[in-house]
Short mmCIF file of C-alpha atoms in Angstrom, two decimals:
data_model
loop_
_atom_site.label_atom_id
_atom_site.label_comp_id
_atom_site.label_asym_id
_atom_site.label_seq_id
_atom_site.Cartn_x
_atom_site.Cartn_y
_atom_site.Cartn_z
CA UNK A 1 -30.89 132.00 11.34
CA UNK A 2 -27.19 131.36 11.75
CA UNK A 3 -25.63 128.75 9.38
CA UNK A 4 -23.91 125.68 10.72
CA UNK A 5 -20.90 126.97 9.03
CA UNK A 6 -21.13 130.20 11.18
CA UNK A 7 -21.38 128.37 14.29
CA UNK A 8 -18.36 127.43 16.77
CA UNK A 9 -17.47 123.88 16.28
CA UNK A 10 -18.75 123.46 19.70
CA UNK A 11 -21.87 124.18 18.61
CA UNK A 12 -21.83 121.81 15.68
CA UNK A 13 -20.55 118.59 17.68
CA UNK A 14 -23.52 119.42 20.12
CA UNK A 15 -25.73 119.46 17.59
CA UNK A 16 -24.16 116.20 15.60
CA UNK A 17 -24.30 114.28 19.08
CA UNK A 18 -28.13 115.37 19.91
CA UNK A 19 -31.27 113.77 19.35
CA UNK A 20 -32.37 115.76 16.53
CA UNK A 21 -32.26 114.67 13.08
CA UNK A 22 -29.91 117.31 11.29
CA UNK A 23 -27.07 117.98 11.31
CA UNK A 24 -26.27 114.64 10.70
CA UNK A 25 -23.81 112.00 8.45
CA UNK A 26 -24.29 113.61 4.67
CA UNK A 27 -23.53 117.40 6.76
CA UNK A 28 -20.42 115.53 8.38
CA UNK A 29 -19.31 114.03 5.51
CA UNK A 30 -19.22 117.71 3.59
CA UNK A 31 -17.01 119.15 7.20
CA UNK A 32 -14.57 116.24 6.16
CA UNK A 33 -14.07 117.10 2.67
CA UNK A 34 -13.87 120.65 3.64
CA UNK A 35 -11.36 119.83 5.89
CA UNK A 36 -9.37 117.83 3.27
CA UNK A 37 -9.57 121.30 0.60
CA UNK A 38 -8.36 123.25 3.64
CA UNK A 39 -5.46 121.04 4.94
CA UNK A 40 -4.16 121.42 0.92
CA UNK A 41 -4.66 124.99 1.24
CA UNK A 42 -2.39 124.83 4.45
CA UNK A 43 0.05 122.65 2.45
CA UNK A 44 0.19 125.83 -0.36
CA UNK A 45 0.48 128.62 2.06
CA UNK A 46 3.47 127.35 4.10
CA UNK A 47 5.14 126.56 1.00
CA UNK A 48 4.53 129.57 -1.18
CA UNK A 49 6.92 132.44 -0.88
CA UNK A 50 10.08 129.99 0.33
CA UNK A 51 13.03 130.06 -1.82
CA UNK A 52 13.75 125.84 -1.31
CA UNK A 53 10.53 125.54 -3.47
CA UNK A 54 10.67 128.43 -5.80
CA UNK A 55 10.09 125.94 -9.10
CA UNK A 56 6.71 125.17 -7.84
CA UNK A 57 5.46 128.18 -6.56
CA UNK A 58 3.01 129.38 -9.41
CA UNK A 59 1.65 125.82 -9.35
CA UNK A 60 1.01 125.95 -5.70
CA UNK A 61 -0.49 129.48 -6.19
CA UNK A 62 -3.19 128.09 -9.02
CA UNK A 63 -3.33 124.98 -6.23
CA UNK A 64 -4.24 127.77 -3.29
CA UNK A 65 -7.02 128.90 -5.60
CA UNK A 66 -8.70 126.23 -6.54
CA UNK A 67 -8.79 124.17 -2.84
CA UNK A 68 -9.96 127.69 -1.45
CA UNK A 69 -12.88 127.31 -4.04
CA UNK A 70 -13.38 123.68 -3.27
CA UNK A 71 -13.44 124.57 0.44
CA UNK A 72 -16.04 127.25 0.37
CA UNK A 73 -18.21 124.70 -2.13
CA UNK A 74 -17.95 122.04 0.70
CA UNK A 75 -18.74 124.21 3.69
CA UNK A 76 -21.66 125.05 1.84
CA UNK A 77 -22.93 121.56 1.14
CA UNK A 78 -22.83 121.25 5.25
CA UNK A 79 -25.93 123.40 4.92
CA UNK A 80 -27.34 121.91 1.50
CA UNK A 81 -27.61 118.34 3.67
CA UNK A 82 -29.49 119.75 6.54
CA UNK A 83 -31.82 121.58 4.19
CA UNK A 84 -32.99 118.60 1.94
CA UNK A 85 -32.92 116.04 4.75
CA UNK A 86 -35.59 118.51 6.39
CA UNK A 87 -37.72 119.13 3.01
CA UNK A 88 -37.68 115.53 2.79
CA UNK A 89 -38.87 115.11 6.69
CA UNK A 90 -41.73 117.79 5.73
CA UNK A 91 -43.06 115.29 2.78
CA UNK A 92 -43.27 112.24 4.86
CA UNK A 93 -44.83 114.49 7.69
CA UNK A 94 -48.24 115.19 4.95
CA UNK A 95 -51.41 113.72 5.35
CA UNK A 96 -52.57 110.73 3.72
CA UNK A 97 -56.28 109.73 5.50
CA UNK A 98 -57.33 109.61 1.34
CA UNK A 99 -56.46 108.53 -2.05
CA UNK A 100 -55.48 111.27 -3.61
CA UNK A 101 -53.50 112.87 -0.35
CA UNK A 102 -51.63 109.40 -0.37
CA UNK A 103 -50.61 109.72 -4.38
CA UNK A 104 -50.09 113.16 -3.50
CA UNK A 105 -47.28 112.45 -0.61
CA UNK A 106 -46.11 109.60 -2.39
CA UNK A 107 -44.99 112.20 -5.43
CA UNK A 108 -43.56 114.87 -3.23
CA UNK A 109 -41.66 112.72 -1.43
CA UNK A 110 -40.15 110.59 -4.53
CA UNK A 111 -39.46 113.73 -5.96
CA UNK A 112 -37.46 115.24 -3.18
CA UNK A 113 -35.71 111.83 -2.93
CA UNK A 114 -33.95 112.82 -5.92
CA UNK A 115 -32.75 115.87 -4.79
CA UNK A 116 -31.75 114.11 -1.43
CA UNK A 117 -29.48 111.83 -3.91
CA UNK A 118 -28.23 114.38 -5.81
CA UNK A 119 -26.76 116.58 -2.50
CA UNK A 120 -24.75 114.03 -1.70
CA UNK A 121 -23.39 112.93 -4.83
CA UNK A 122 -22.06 116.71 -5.59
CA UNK A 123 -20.74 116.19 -2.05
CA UNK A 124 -18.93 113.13 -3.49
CA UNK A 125 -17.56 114.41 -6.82
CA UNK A 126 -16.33 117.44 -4.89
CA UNK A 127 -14.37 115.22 -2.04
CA UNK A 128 -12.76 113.35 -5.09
CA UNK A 129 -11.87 116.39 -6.27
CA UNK A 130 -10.23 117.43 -2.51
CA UNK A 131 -8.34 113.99 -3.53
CA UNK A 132 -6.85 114.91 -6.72
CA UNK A 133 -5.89 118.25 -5.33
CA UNK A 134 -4.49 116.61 -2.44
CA UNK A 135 -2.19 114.39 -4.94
CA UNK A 136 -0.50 118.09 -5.86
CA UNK A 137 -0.25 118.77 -2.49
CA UNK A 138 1.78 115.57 -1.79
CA UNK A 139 3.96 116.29 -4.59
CA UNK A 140 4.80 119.45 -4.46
CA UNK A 141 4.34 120.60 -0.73
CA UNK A 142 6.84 121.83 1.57
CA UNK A 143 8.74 118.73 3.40
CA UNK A 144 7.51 120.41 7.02
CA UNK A 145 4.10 119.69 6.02
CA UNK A 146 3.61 116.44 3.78
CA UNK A 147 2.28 115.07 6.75
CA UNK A 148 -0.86 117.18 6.06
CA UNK A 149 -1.05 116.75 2.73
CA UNK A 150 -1.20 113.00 3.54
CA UNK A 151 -4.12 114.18 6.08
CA UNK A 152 -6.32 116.27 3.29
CA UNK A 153 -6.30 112.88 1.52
CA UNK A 154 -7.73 110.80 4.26
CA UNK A 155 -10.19 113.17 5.38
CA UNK A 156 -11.51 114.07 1.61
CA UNK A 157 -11.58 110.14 1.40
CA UNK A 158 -13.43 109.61 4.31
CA UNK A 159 -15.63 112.51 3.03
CA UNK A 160 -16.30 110.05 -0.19
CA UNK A 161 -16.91 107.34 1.53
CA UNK A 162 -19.75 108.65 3.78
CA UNK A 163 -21.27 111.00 1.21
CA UNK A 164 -21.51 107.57 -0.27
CA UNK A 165 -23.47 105.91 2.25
CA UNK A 166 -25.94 109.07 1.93
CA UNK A 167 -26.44 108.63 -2.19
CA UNK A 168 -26.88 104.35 -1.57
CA UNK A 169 -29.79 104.93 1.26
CA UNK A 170 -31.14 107.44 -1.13
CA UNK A 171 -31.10 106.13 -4.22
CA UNK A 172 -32.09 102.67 -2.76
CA UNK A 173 -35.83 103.95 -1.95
CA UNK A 174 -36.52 105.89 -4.93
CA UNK A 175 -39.00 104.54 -7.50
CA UNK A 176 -37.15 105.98 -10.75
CA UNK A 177 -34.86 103.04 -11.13
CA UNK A 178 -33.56 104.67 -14.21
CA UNK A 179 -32.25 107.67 -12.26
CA UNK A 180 -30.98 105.89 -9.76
CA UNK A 181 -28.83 103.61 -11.44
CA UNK A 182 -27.38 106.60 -13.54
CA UNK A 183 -26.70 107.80 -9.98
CA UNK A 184 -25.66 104.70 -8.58
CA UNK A 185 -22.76 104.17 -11.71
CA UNK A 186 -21.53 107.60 -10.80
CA UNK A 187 -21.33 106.84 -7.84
CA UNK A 188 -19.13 103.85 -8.04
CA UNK A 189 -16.79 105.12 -10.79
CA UNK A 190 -16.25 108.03 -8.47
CA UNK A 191 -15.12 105.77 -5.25
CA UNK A 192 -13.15 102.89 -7.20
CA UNK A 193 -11.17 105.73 -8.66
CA UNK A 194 -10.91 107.83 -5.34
CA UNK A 195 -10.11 104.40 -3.35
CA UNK A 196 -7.16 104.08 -5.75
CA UNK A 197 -5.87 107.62 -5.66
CA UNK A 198 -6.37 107.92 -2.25
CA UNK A 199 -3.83 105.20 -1.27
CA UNK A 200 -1.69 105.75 -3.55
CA UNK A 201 -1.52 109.38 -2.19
CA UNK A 202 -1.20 108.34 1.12
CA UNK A 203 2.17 105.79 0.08
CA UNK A 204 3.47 108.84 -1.40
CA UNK A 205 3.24 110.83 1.59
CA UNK A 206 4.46 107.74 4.05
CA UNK A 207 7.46 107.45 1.64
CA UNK A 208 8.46 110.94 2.51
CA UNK A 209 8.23 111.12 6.12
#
């Protein structure tokens, strides 16, 4: 079966706009912060290798390297969302005529919840980490392209923002309150400190255009 990250993006907009269930938000929310690591990648390669920015070009290098690594992490997660959304579909899909198929359902389905939290918050940290690396980009990019640095940031934001809305929905119906407000504090530290970053990014960007 061909990934969604194999597919044309033809394919995946299809898909996103049909009546089936996956791909869906926490799947488009990963494209966007894959999009954000790839637009700093851009940033690096146009730069690297031109005398005008020769005093950054090792840290653009290390810069190309990590945002290719962050990019390849995000793609994946496109895949990670469909896959738990659908495990999760499967356990509200078993029986429960009796007791014991009820508890049974109920446990299978609470404990897939958790894993349907966790997806997106590693979709989360790794957006606010397309952020920071977006900040470098901003800084030390070629002039032609600061523009796109100040593009990464927005889309790794918005790739925050709704992995965000996937962790809340989540987290909101699980039982273990415990784990979910461990989750939940994450969560928050994660966007105050990406809201913050990300504008800041942005008036750094503005101020160079």
């Amino acid at each position: 079966m061909t990934e969604i990250k194999d597919q044309s993006v033809q394919l995946f907009l299809n898909e996103l706009a049909s009546k089936q269930a996956t791909p869906g938000g926490g799947s488009a929310a990963a494209l966007l912060g894959a999009q954000g690591a790839a637009l700093v990648s851009m940033v690096c390669n146009l730069t690297i290798g031109k005398p005008k920015y020769a005093e950054v070009d090792a840290e653009l290098r290390v810069l190309l390297v990590e945002a290719e690594a962050l990019r390849e992490t995000l793609t994946g997660m496109i895949q990670a969302d469909v896959e738990v959304f659908d495990r999760l579909m499967a356990c509200y899909g078993l029986p429960k005529a009796s007791d014991e198929e009820k508890t049974h359902r109920t446990e299978q389905i609470q404990a897939v919840l958790k894993d349907a939290t966790d997806v997106p918050l590693a979709c989360a940290r790794a957006c606010a980490q397309a952020i920071a690396l977006s900040r470098v980009a901003a800084e030390k990019g070629g002039q032609a392209v600061i523009s796109d640095a100040g593009v990464a940031v927005m889309a790794a934001f918005a790739g925050l923002k709704s992995a965000a809305l996937n962790v809340r929905i989540n987290a909101g119906a699980l039982k273990d309150r415990a784990f979910a407000d461990s989750r939940l504090a994450e969560l928050q530290a994660l966007l105050t400190t990406g809201e913050q970053e990300a504008e800041a990014i942005y008036r750094i960007v503005q101020d160079k255009l």
